[in-house]
Amino acid sequence: MEEILYDWKKLSLTDAEDVKLSLSRSKNIRSKEHILAAKFLTKRALNVEAIGRTFKPLWRAKKDFKVREAGDHVLLFVFELEADAERVLANEPWTFDKHAVLLQRFDGSTPPRYLRFTKLKFWVQIYGLPISMLEPETAIELGESLGQVTPYENPNELVGGDFLRVHVEIDVSKPLCRGRRVALDDNNERWISFKYEKLPNFCYWCGLISHDGKDCNLWLARKDTGNIEPTEYGPWLRAMPFNPGKTSFTIVSGMGDGLGGASKPSKMTAEAVVHPTGTSTVESDLGEENGADRFQERNMETIKTGVQFSPKS
């Protein structure tokens, strides 16, 4: 049926079939709807009620949304509020049954079966750069080599402790990109590796997210020939969750030099502590102020002096 819809121009139409009918659209109704078309990559049968219950607490839409079947594992999510639909897109990727859900805006002007689902947004973490290059500009430049970069508002979202991250829309009809060879300013070449946050199920053999390993043609071909080699992809492409609210550095204020009203350094004194065993330690008042552990005598006589030693036996 789908092939006929795509290739109808190749058919010899009868006179009745060739009569063109003009259909009117209800623009007033369509203008109030904000639709997201979603392709579910799971092979399980889809239940619209179960899917609605699953995404309701995750999406937290302020107003109602409808879920409508469109065939071929495609569902339409119809939102009353545009902001609800935008929030869903901004927080990609989404998964169902651990498989990816590919989303795109849909205006309802064409049959859903004509839609092509090839894009998915990820937060990508970038590892292997020198500390001097951990800047948002570097993240954007590397992200553009992957796909369309989402503009950022908070630069702290782009810099982790020892890595960069960037929000980018990638073409998932191609294998996941594992990294890039880059040349630095000193002409040294190095490998920069990518890791993906919230990465759904994907194939360790070919790197596609459209299926897992047991359904991969590459795996089936190697299995039949007995040529089982190590996979080119693996769980190491998954990134740990990132908390942008947790700072990766801090600035510690100086103690001042005591001049011009600056804060004075804390008074610090030290004295030798000689124990009956002949061993000695140095105790500091500053350590006591900071809660540092100090020597605690336990049924022993502690002698505090600058020059005294333990008594002779």
PDB file of C-alpha atoms in Angstrom:
ATOM      1  CA  MET A   1       0.000   0.000   0.000  1.00  0.00           C
ATOM      2  CA  GLU A   2       2.774   2.417   0.902  1.00  0.00           C
ATOM      3  CA  GLU A   3       4.532   1.839  -2.429  1.00  0.00           C
ATOM      4  CA  ILE A   4       1.320   2.713  -4.293  1.00  0.00           C
ATOM      5  CA  LEU A   5       0.979   5.973  -2.389  1.00  0.00           C
ATOM      6  CA  TYR A   6       4.527   6.976  -3.259  1.00  0.00           C
ATOM      7  CA  ASP A   7       4.395   5.895  -6.931  1.00  0.00           C
ATOM      8  CA  TRP A   8       0.846   6.859  -7.936  1.00  0.00           C
ATOM      9  CA  LYS A   9       2.176   9.047 -10.768  1.00  0.00           C
ATOM     10  CA  LYS A  10       3.365   5.894 -12.507  1.00  0.00           C
ATOM     11  CA  LEU A  11      -0.177   4.487 -12.645  1.00  0.00           C
ATOM     12  CA  SER A  12      -2.533   4.793 -15.614  1.00  0.00           C
ATOM     13  CA  LEU A  13      -5.522   6.520 -14.019  1.00  0.00           C
ATOM     14  CA  THR A  14      -9.090   6.044 -15.131  1.00  0.00           C
ATOM     15  CA  ASP A  15     -11.243   9.053 -15.949  1.00  0.00           C
ATOM     16  CA  ALA A  16     -12.937   8.834 -12.557  1.00  0.00           C
ATOM     17  CA  GLU A  17      -9.623   8.544 -10.740  1.00  0.00           C
ATOM     18  CA  ASP A  18      -8.183  11.500 -12.604  1.00  0.00           C
ATOM     19  CA  VAL A  19     -10.915  13.914 -11.468  1.00  0.00           C
ATOM     20  CA  LYS A  20      -9.291  16.347  -9.048  1.00  0.00           C
ATOM     21  CA  LEU A  21     -11.247  17.103  -5.875  1.00  0.00           C
ATOM     22  CA  SER A  22     -10.592  20.194  -3.797  1.00  0.00           C
ATOM     23  CA  LEU A  23     -10.709  19.531  -0.072  1.00  0.00           C
ATOM     24  CA  SER A  24     -10.994  22.282   2.512  1.00  0.00           C
ATOM     25  CA  ARG A  25      -8.989  22.202   5.720  1.00  0.00           C
ATOM     26  CA  SER A  26     -10.208  23.366   9.083  1.00  0.00           C
ATOM     27  CA  LYS A  27      -7.496  25.943   9.683  1.00  0.00           C
ATOM     28  CA  ASN A  28      -9.102  27.240  12.865  1.00  0.00           C
ATOM     29  CA  ILE A  29      -8.867  23.836  14.519  1.00  0.00           C
ATOM     30  CA  ARG A  30      -5.344  23.082  13.293  1.00  0.00           C
ATOM     31  CA  SER A  31      -3.988  26.434  14.407  1.00  0.00           C
ATOM     32  CA  LYS A  32      -4.853  25.623  18.018  1.00  0.00           C
ATOM     33  CA  GLU A  33      -2.969  22.321  17.999  1.00  0.00           C
ATOM     34  CA  HIS A  34       0.735  21.801  18.483  1.00  0.00           C
ATOM     35  CA  ILE A  35       1.694  18.377  17.213  1.00  0.00           C
ATOM     36  CA  LEU A  36       4.816  16.295  17.689  1.00  0.00           C
ATOM     37  CA  ALA A  37       5.195  13.213  15.531  1.00  0.00           C
ATOM     38  CA  ALA A  38       7.109  10.427  17.265  1.00  0.00           C
ATOM     39  CA  LYS A  39       8.746   7.342  15.803  1.00  0.00           C
ATOM     40  CA  PHE A  40       9.181   4.553  18.380  1.00  0.00           C
ATOM     41  CA  LEU A  41      12.137   2.299  17.613  1.00  0.00           C
ATOM     42  CA  THR A  42      10.996  -0.463  19.948  1.00  0.00           C
ATOM     43  CA  LYS A  43       9.650  -3.588  18.286  1.00  0.00           C
ATOM     44  CA  ARG A  44       6.961  -4.038  20.925  1.00  0.00           C
ATOM     45  CA  ALA A  45       3.357  -3.259  20.059  1.00  0.00           C
ATOM     46  CA  LEU A  46       2.379   0.262  21.104  1.00  0.00           C
ATOM     47  CA  ASN A  47      -0.484   0.962  23.465  1.00  0.00           C
ATOM     48  CA  VAL A  48      -1.456   4.632  23.386  1.00  0.00           C
ATOM     49  CA  GLU A  49      -2.945   4.562  26.873  1.00  0.00           C
ATOM     50  CA  ALA A  50       0.175   3.005  28.389  1.00  0.00           C
ATOM     51  CA  ILE A  51       2.401   5.460  26.549  1.00  0.00           C
ATOM     52  CA  GLY A  52       0.307   8.384  27.743  1.00  0.00           C
ATOM     53  CA  ARG A  53       0.631   7.191  31.346  1.00  0.00           C
ATOM     54  CA  THR A  54       4.378   6.721  30.909  1.00  0.00           C
ATOM     55  CA  PHE A  55       5.131  10.185  29.587  1.00  0.00           C
ATOM     56  CA  LYS A  56       2.664  12.157  31.702  1.00  0.00           C
ATOM     57  CA  PRO A  57       4.912  12.358  34.818  1.00  0.00           C
ATOM     58  CA  LEU A  58       8.015  12.821  32.659  1.00  0.00           C
ATOM     59  CA  TRP A  59       6.751  15.642  30.479  1.00  0.00           C
ATOM     60  CA  ARG A  60       4.638  17.368  33.145  1.00  0.00           C
ATOM     61  CA  ALA A  61       2.533  19.214  30.593  1.00  0.00           C
ATOM     62  CA  LYS A  62       0.592  22.111  32.071  1.00  0.00           C
ATOM     63  CA  LYS A  63      -2.392  21.349  29.860  1.00  0.00           C
ATOM     64  CA  ASP A  64      -3.810  18.204  28.302  1.00  0.00           C
ATOM     65  CA  PHE A  65      -2.238  16.395  25.383  1.00  0.00           C
ATOM     66  CA  LYS A  66      -3.657  13.659  23.170  1.00  0.00           C
ATOM     67  CA  VAL A  67      -1.920  10.566  21.840  1.00  0.00           C
ATOM     68  CA  ARG A  68      -3.015   9.326  18.429  1.00  0.00           C
ATOM     69  CA  GLU A  69      -1.843   6.304  16.431  1.00  0.00           C
ATOM     70  CA  ALA A  70      -0.515   6.987  12.941  1.00  0.00           C
ATOM     71  CA  GLY A  71       0.742   3.547  11.895  1.00  0.00           C
ATOM     72  CA  ASP A  72       4.207   1.989  11.512  1.00  0.00           C
ATOM     73  CA  HIS A  73       5.143   2.684  15.153  1.00  0.00           C
ATOM     74  CA  VAL A  74       4.432   6.397  14.709  1.00  0.00           C
ATOM     75  CA  LEU A  75       2.320   8.289  17.237  1.00  0.00           C
ATOM     76  CA  LEU A  76       1.102  11.877  17.206  1.00  0.00           C
ATOM     77  CA  PHE A  77       1.230  13.884  20.427  1.00  0.00           C
ATOM     78  CA  VAL A  78      -1.221  16.774  20.181  1.00  0.00           C
ATOM     79  CA  PHE A  79      -0.593  19.514  22.764  1.00  0.00           C
ATOM     80  CA  GLU A  80      -2.925  22.342  23.706  1.00  0.00           C
ATOM     81  CA  LEU A  81      -0.029  24.518  24.828  1.00  0.00           C
ATOM     82  CA  GLU A  82       2.926  25.221  22.548  1.00  0.00           C
ATOM     83  CA  ALA A  83       5.262  25.634  25.515  1.00  0.00           C
ATOM     84  CA  ASP A  84       4.560  22.042  26.549  1.00  0.00           C
ATOM     85  CA  ALA A  85       5.601  20.747  23.129  1.00  0.00           C
ATOM     86  CA  GLU A  86       8.732  22.920  23.117  1.00  0.00           C
ATOM     87  CA  ARG A  87       9.726  21.650  26.551  1.00  0.00           C
ATOM     88  CA  VAL A  88       9.517  18.062  25.324  1.00  0.00           C
ATOM     89  CA  LEU A  89      11.793  18.838  22.368  1.00  0.00           C
ATOM     90  CA  ALA A  90      14.256  20.738  24.546  1.00  0.00           C
ATOM     91  CA  ASN A  91      14.777  17.726  26.814  1.00  0.00           C
ATOM     92  CA  GLU A  92      15.554  15.100  24.189  1.00  0.00           C
ATOM     93  CA  PRO A  93      16.401  12.308  23.920  1.00  0.00           C
ATOM     94  CA  TRP A  94      13.405  10.328  25.162  1.00  0.00           C
ATOM     95  CA  THR A  95      13.185   6.566  25.298  1.00  0.00           C
ATOM     96  CA  PHE A  96      10.481   3.946  25.605  1.00  0.00           C
ATOM     97  CA  ASP A  97      11.325   0.346  26.470  1.00  0.00           C
ATOM     98  CA  LYS A  98      14.973   1.563  26.464  1.00  0.00           C
ATOM     99  CA  HIS A  99      14.731   2.333  22.734  1.00  0.00           C
ATOM    100  CA  ALA A 100      14.883   5.790  21.203  1.00  0.00           C
ATOM    101  CA  VAL A 101      11.837   7.909  20.420  1.00  0.00           C
ATOM    102  CA  LEU A 102      12.491  10.190  17.436  1.00  0.00           C
ATOM    103  CA  LEU A 103      10.477  13.412  17.581  1.00  0.00           C
ATOM    104  CA  GLN A 104       9.743  16.167  15.103  1.00  0.00           C
ATOM    105  CA  ARG A 105       7.246  18.978  14.703  1.00  0.00           C
ATOM    106  CA  PHE A 106       4.284  18.111  12.521  1.00  0.00           C
ATOM    107  CA  ASP A 107       1.802  20.541  11.000  1.00  0.00           C
ATOM    108  CA  GLY A 108      -0.635  17.885   9.819  1.00  0.00           C
ATOM    109  CA  SER A 109      -0.429  18.972   6.180  1.00  0.00           C
ATOM    110  CA  THR A 110       0.885  15.616   4.916  1.00  0.00           C
ATOM    111  CA  PRO A 111       0.181  11.975   5.806  1.00  0.00           C
ATOM    112  CA  PRO A 112       2.393  10.829   8.703  1.00  0.00           C
ATOM    113  CA  ARG A 113       3.651   7.902   6.602  1.00  0.00           C
ATOM    114  CA  TYR A 114       5.580  10.406   4.467  1.00  0.00           C
ATOM    115  CA  LEU A 115       7.629  11.611   7.421  1.00  0.00           C
ATOM    116  CA  ARG A 116      11.298  10.669   7.689  1.00  0.00           C
ATOM    117  CA  PHE A 117      12.708  10.287  11.189  1.00  0.00           C
ATOM    118  CA  THR A 118      16.483  10.674  11.148  1.00  0.00           C
ATOM    119  CA  LYS A 119      17.309  13.316  13.777  1.00  0.00           C
ATOM    120  CA  LEU A 120      17.814  13.115  17.519  1.00  0.00           C
ATOM    121  CA  LYS A 121      19.273  15.582  20.011  1.00  0.00           C
ATOM    122  CA  PHE A 122      21.910  14.536  22.512  1.00  0.00           C
ATOM    123  CA  TRP A 123      24.107  16.119  25.115  1.00  0.00           C
ATOM    124  CA  VAL A 124      27.542  14.947  23.967  1.00  0.00           C
ATOM    125  CA  GLN A 125      30.488  14.928  26.380  1.00  0.00           C
ATOM    126  CA  ILE A 126      33.923  15.559  24.851  1.00  0.00           C
ATOM    127  CA  TYR A 127      37.062  14.080  26.431  1.00  0.00           C
ATOM    128  CA  GLY A 128      40.796  14.293  25.748  1.00  0.00           C
ATOM    129  CA  LEU A 129      41.316  18.037  25.353  1.00  0.00           C
ATOM    130  CA  PRO A 130      44.073  20.000  27.112  1.00  0.00           C
ATOM    131  CA  ILE A 131      42.830  21.989  30.098  1.00  0.00           C
ATOM    132  CA  SER A 132      43.627  25.222  28.238  1.00  0.00           C
ATOM    133  CA  MET A 133      41.028  24.341  25.578  1.00  0.00           C
ATOM    134  CA  LEU A 134      38.117  23.593  27.898  1.00  0.00           C
ATOM    135  CA  GLU A 135      36.117  26.580  26.689  1.00  0.00           C
ATOM    136  CA  PRO A 136      32.547  26.883  25.332  1.00  0.00           C
ATOM    137  CA  GLU A 137      33.904  27.978  21.945  1.00  0.00           C
ATOM    138  CA  THR A 138      35.777  24.685  21.591  1.00  0.00           C
ATOM    139  CA  ALA A 139      32.626  22.745  22.481  1.00  0.00           C
ATOM    140  CA  ILE A 140      30.662  24.569  19.780  1.00  0.00           C
ATOM    141  CA  GLU A 141      33.349  23.970  17.158  1.00  0.00           C
ATOM    142  CA  LEU A 142      33.517  20.247  17.848  1.00  0.00           C
ATOM    143  CA  GLY A 143      29.733  20.013  18.124  1.00  0.00           C
ATOM    144  CA  GLU A 144      29.301  21.493  14.658  1.00  0.00           C
ATOM    145  CA  SER A 145      31.323  18.585  13.275  1.00  0.00           C
ATOM    146  CA  LEU A 146      28.565  16.289  14.584  1.00  0.00           C
ATOM    147  CA  GLY A 147      25.454  18.178  13.532  1.00  0.00           C
ATOM    148  CA  GLN A 148      23.349  21.225  14.316  1.00  0.00           C
ATOM    149  CA  VAL A 149      24.312  22.737  17.665  1.00  0.00           C
ATOM    150  CA  THR A 150      21.586  24.036  19.972  1.00  0.00           C
ATOM    151  CA  PRO A 151      22.272  27.609  21.199  1.00  0.00           C
ATOM    152  CA  TYR A 152      23.169  27.714  24.877  1.00  0.00           C
ATOM    153  CA  GLU A 153      22.203  30.190  27.587  1.00  0.00           C
ATOM    154  CA  ASN A 154      24.391  29.096  30.487  1.00  0.00           C
ATOM    155  CA  PRO A 155      28.097  28.540  29.670  1.00  0.00           C
ATOM    156  CA  ASN A 156      28.420  26.386  32.800  1.00  0.00           C
ATOM    157  CA  GLU A 157      26.415  23.723  30.960  1.00  0.00           C
ATOM    158  CA  LEU A 158      29.235  23.337  28.437  1.00  0.00           C
ATOM    159  CA  VAL A 159      32.226  22.834  30.731  1.00  0.00           C
ATOM    160  CA  GLY A 160      32.603  19.898  33.118  1.00  0.00           C
ATOM    161  CA  GLY A 161      35.533  19.023  35.349  1.00  0.00           C
ATOM    162  CA  ASP A 162      37.824  17.570  32.671  1.00  0.00           C
ATOM    163  CA  PHE A 163      35.519  17.567  29.659  1.00  0.00           C
ATOM    164  CA  LEU A 164      33.282  19.707  27.475  1.00  0.00           C
ATOM    165  CA  ARG A 165      29.683  19.038  26.544  1.00  0.00           C
ATOM    166  CA  VAL A 166      27.448  20.314  23.763  1.00  0.00           C
ATOM    167  CA  HIS A 167      23.783  19.855  22.830  1.00  0.00           C
ATOM    168  CA  VAL A 168      23.628  18.800  19.201  1.00  0.00           C
ATOM    169  CA  GLU A 169      21.103  17.303  16.768  1.00  0.00           C
ATOM    170  CA  ILE A 170      22.691  14.371  14.978  1.00  0.00           C
ATOM    171  CA  ASP A 171      21.691  12.166  12.062  1.00  0.00           C
ATOM    172  CA  VAL A 172      20.882   8.805  13.639  1.00  0.00           C
ATOM    173  CA  SER A 173      20.568   7.092  10.264  1.00  0.00           C
ATOM    174  CA  LYS A 174      24.377   6.984  10.473  1.00  0.00           C
ATOM    175  CA  PRO A 175      26.536   5.202  13.075  1.00  0.00           C
ATOM    176  CA  LEU A 176      27.248   7.049  16.309  1.00  0.00           C
ATOM    177  CA  CYS A 177      30.408   9.107  16.063  1.00  0.00           C
ATOM    178  CA  ARG A 178      32.964   7.838  18.585  1.00  0.00           C
ATOM    179  CA  GLY A 179      35.289  10.823  18.363  1.00  0.00           C
ATOM    180  CA  ARG A 180      37.514  12.949  16.155  1.00  0.00           C
ATOM    181  CA  ARG A 181      41.155  13.222  15.255  1.00  0.00           C
ATOM    182  CA  VAL A 182      42.237  16.790  15.929  1.00  0.00           C
ATOM    183  CA  ALA A 183      45.413  18.785  15.412  1.00  0.00           C
ATOM    184  CA  LEU A 184      46.324  21.159  18.225  1.00  0.00           C
ATOM    185  CA  ASP A 185      48.225  24.432  17.986  1.00  0.00           C
ATOM    186  CA  ASP A 186      51.541  22.653  18.581  1.00  0.00           C
ATOM    187  CA  ASN A 187      50.791  20.388  15.569  1.00  0.00           C
ATOM    188  CA  ASN A 188      50.376  17.410  17.861  1.00  0.00           C
ATOM    189  CA  GLU A 189      47.598  15.076  16.775  1.00  0.00           C
ATOM    190  CA  ARG A 190      45.368  13.437  19.327  1.00  0.00           C
ATOM    191  CA  TRP A 191      42.094  11.567  19.594  1.00  0.00           C
ATOM    192  CA  ILE A 192      39.095  13.334  21.122  1.00  0.00           C
ATOM    193  CA  SER A 193      36.427  10.903  22.315  1.00  0.00           C
ATOM    194  CA  PHE A 194      32.661  11.452  22.511  1.00  0.00           C
ATOM    195  CA  LYS A 195      30.223  10.079  25.065  1.00  0.00           C
ATOM    196  CA  TYR A 196      26.439  10.464  24.890  1.00  0.00           C
ATOM    197  CA  GLU A 197      24.161  11.302  27.797  1.00  0.00           C
ATOM    198  CA  LYS A 198      20.887   9.328  28.035  1.00  0.00           C
ATOM    199  CA  LEU A 199      21.987   7.079  25.187  1.00  0.00           C
ATOM    200  CA  PRO A 200      19.243   4.527  24.354  1.00  0.00           C
ATOM    201  CA  ASN A 201      19.772   0.967  23.162  1.00  0.00           C
ATOM    202  CA  PHE A 202      22.035   0.771  20.140  1.00  0.00           C
ATOM    203  CA  CYS A 203      23.956  -1.823  18.161  1.00  0.00           C
ATOM    204  CA  TYR A 204      27.485  -2.601  19.351  1.00  0.00           C
ATOM    205  CA  TRP A 205      28.309  -4.020  15.917  1.00  0.00           C
ATOM    206  CA  CYS A 206      27.390  -1.175  13.569  1.00  0.00           C
ATOM    207  CA  GLY A 207      26.732   1.775  15.893  1.00  0.00           C
ATOM    208  CA  LEU A 208      23.143   2.428  14.783  1.00  0.00           C
ATOM    209  CA  ILE A 209      20.378   3.144  17.285  1.00  0.00           C
ATOM    210  CA  SER A 210      17.682   1.747  14.976  1.00  0.00           C
ATOM    211  CA  HIS A 211      18.280  -1.774  16.323  1.00  0.00           C
ATOM    212  CA  ASP A 212      20.318  -3.720  18.847  1.00  0.00           C
ATOM    213  CA  GLY A 213      22.957  -6.380  18.286  1.00  0.00           C
ATOM    214  CA  LYS A 214      20.713  -9.406  17.863  1.00  0.00           C
ATOM    215  CA  ASP A 215      18.945  -7.776  14.888  1.00  0.00           C
ATOM    216  CA  CYS A 216      22.072  -6.491  13.139  1.00  0.00           C
ATOM    217  CA  ASN A 217      22.800  -7.834   9.649  1.00  0.00           C
ATOM    218  CA  LEU A 218      26.519  -7.491  10.336  1.00  0.00           C
ATOM    219  CA  TRP A 219      26.229  -9.713  13.391  1.00  0.00           C
ATOM    220  CA  LEU A 220      24.092 -12.281  11.581  1.00  0.00           C
ATOM    221  CA  ALA A 221      26.588 -12.491   8.701  1.00  0.00           C
ATOM    222  CA  ARG A 222      29.543 -12.955  11.045  1.00  0.00           C
ATOM    223  CA  LYS A 223      27.636 -15.465  13.137  1.00  0.00           C
ATOM    224  CA  ASP A 224      26.965 -17.659  10.111  1.00  0.00           C
ATOM    225  CA  THR A 225      30.632 -17.617   9.056  1.00  0.00           C
ATOM    226  CA  GLY A 226      31.964 -18.033  12.580  1.00  0.00           C
ATOM    227  CA  ASN A 227      34.026 -14.854  12.199  1.00  0.00           C
ATOM    228  CA  ILE A 228      33.162 -13.228  15.530  1.00  0.00           C
ATOM    229  CA  GLU A 229      35.449 -10.254  16.104  1.00  0.00           C
ATOM    230  CA  PRO A 230      35.353  -7.702  18.943  1.00  0.00           C
ATOM    231  CA  THR A 231      32.671  -5.061  18.456  1.00  0.00           C
ATOM    232  CA  GLU A 232      33.640  -1.586  17.265  1.00  0.00           C
ATOM    233  CA  TYR A 233      31.140   0.046  19.638  1.00  0.00           C
ATOM    234  CA  GLY A 234      30.239  -0.553  23.237  1.00  0.00           C
ATOM    235  CA  PRO A 235      28.823   0.739  26.538  1.00  0.00           C
ATOM    236  CA  TRP A 236      31.789   3.092  26.885  1.00  0.00           C
ATOM    237  CA  LEU A 237      29.894   5.469  24.591  1.00  0.00           C
ATOM    238  CA  ARG A 238      27.436   6.121  27.421  1.00  0.00           C
ATOM    239  CA  ALA A 239      28.149   9.214  29.515  1.00  0.00           C
ATOM    240  CA  MET A 240      27.484   9.628  33.200  1.00  0.00           C
ATOM    241  CA  PRO A 241      24.710  12.141  34.031  1.00  0.00           C
ATOM    242  CA  PHE A 242      25.919  15.715  34.360  1.00  0.00           C
ATOM    243  CA  ASN A 243      24.696  18.164  36.977  1.00  0.00           C
ATOM    244  CA  PRO A 244      25.123  21.721  35.625  1.00  0.00           C
ATOM    245  CA  GLY A 245      24.281  23.121  39.058  1.00  0.00           C
ATOM    246  CA  LYS A 246      27.385  21.530  40.560  1.00  0.00           C
ATOM    247  CA  THR A 247      30.384  23.785  39.934  1.00  0.00           C
ATOM    248  CA  SER A 248      33.626  22.178  38.796  1.00  0.00           C
ATOM    249  CA  PHE A 249      35.813  24.883  40.336  1.00  0.00           C
ATOM    250  CA  THR A 250      35.756  27.469  43.098  1.00  0.00           C
ATOM    251  CA  ILE A 251      37.581  30.685  43.947  1.00  0.00           C
ATOM    252  CA  VAL A 252      39.137  30.863  47.409  1.00  0.00           C
ATOM    253  CA  SER A 253      39.584  34.413  48.699  1.00  0.00           C
ATOM    254  CA  GLY A 254      42.971  35.503  49.981  1.00  0.00           C
ATOM    255  CA  MET A 255      43.751  36.156  53.645  1.00  0.00           C
ATOM    256  CA  GLY A 256      44.906  39.739  53.033  1.00  0.00           C
ATOM    257  CA  ASP A 257      48.170  41.408  54.088  1.00  0.00           C
ATOM    258  CA  GLY A 258      46.858  43.271  57.140  1.00  0.00           C
ATOM    259  CA  LEU A 259      47.310  46.678  55.500  1.00  0.00           C
ATOM    260  CA  GLY A 260      44.754  49.283  54.602  1.00  0.00           C
ATOM    261  CA  GLY A 261      41.948  47.686  56.539  1.00  0.00           C
ATOM    262  CA  ALA A 262      42.398  44.294  54.922  1.00  0.00           C
ATOM    263  CA  SER A 263      41.487  41.274  56.937  1.00  0.00           C
ATOM    264  CA  LYS A 264      44.216  40.132  59.278  1.00  0.00           C
ATOM    265  CA  PRO A 265      45.600  36.639  59.116  1.00  0.00           C
ATOM    266  CA  SER A 266      44.469  34.278  61.820  1.00  0.00           C
ATOM    267  CA  LYS A 267      46.840  34.108  64.798  1.00  0.00           C
ATOM    268  CA  MET A 268      48.779  30.909  64.672  1.00  0.00           C
ATOM    269  CA  THR A 269      51.092  29.609  67.375  1.00  0.00           C
ATOM    270  CA  ALA A 270      52.808  26.302  67.678  1.00  0.00           C
ATOM    271  CA  GLU A 271      54.489  24.422  70.463  1.00  0.00           C
ATOM    272  CA  ALA A 272      56.410  21.211  70.688  1.00  0.00           C
ATOM    273  CA  VAL A 273      54.749  18.305  72.408  1.00  0.00           C
ATOM    274  CA  VAL A 274      57.097  15.712  73.843  1.00  0.00           C
ATOM    275  CA  HIS A 275      55.563  12.464  74.973  1.00  0.00           C
ATOM    276  CA  PRO A 276      57.024  10.070  77.566  1.00  0.00           C
ATOM    277  CA  THR A 277      57.943   7.690  74.783  1.00  0.00           C
ATOM    278  CA  GLY A 278      60.417  10.199  73.446  1.00  0.00           C
ATOM    279  CA  THR A 279      58.422  11.024  70.322  1.00  0.00           C
ATOM    280  CA  SER A 280      57.350  14.573  69.638  1.00  0.00           C
ATOM    281  CA  THR A 281      54.689  16.343  67.599  1.00  0.00           C
ATOM    282  CA  VAL A 282      53.860  19.946  66.805  1.00  0.00           C
ATOM    283  CA  GLU A 283      50.457  21.279  67.772  1.00  0.00           C
ATOM    284  CA  SER A 284      48.974  24.426  66.307  1.00  0.00           C
ATOM    285  CA  ASP A 285      46.234  26.684  67.590  1.00  0.00           C
ATOM    286  CA  LEU A 286      45.098  27.087  63.990  1.00  0.00           C
ATOM    287  CA  GLY A 287      44.512  23.370  63.753  1.00  0.00           C
ATOM    288  CA  GLU A 288      42.308  23.529  66.822  1.00  0.00           C
ATOM    289  CA  GLU A 289      40.289  26.385  65.345  1.00  0.00           C
ATOM    290  CA  ASN A 290      39.750  24.428  62.152  1.00  0.00           C
ATOM    291  CA  GLY A 291      38.601  21.324  63.963  1.00  0.00           C
ATOM    292  CA  ALA A 292      41.754  19.326  63.212  1.00  0.00           C
ATOM    293  CA  ASP A 293      42.394  16.273  65.321  1.00  0.00           C
ATOM    294  CA  ARG A 294      44.815  16.889  68.161  1.00  0.00           C
ATOM    295  CA  PHE A 295      46.749  14.521  70.333  1.00  0.00           C
ATOM    296  CA  GLN A 296      44.574  13.114  73.076  1.00  0.00           C
ATOM    297  CA  GLU A 297      46.352  11.795  76.152  1.00  0.00           C
ATOM    298  CA  ARG A 298      45.128   8.452  77.392  1.00  0.00           C
ATOM    299  CA  ASN A 299      46.496   7.713  80.892  1.00  0.00           C
ATOM    300  CA  MET A 300      49.764   9.277  79.826  1.00  0.00           C
ATOM    301  CA  GLU A 301      51.579  12.336  81.068  1.00  0.00           C
ATOM    302  CA  THR A 302      52.049  14.868  78.309  1.00  0.00           C
ATOM    303  CA  ILE A 303      54.912  17.311  78.800  1.00  0.00           C
ATOM    304  CA  LYS A 304      54.630  20.589  76.868  1.00  0.00           C
ATOM    305  CA  THR A 305      57.861  22.507  76.620  1.00  0.00           C
ATOM    306  CA  GLY A 306      60.131  24.044  74.097  1.00  0.00           C
ATOM    307  CA  VAL A 307      63.297  22.198  75.172  1.00  0.00           C
ATOM    308  CA  GLN A 308      62.478  19.425  77.617  1.00  0.00           C
ATOM    309  CA  PHE A 309      62.822  15.744  76.859  1.00  0.00           C
ATOM    310  CA  SER A 310      61.193  12.690  78.351  1.00  0.00           C
ATOM    311  CA  PRO A 311      62.544  11.670  81.787  1.00  0.00           C
ATOM    312  CA  LYS A 312      65.188   9.016  81.988  1.00  0.00           C
ATOM    313  CA  SER A 313      64.199   5.645  83.347  1.00  0.00           C
TER     314      SER A 313
END
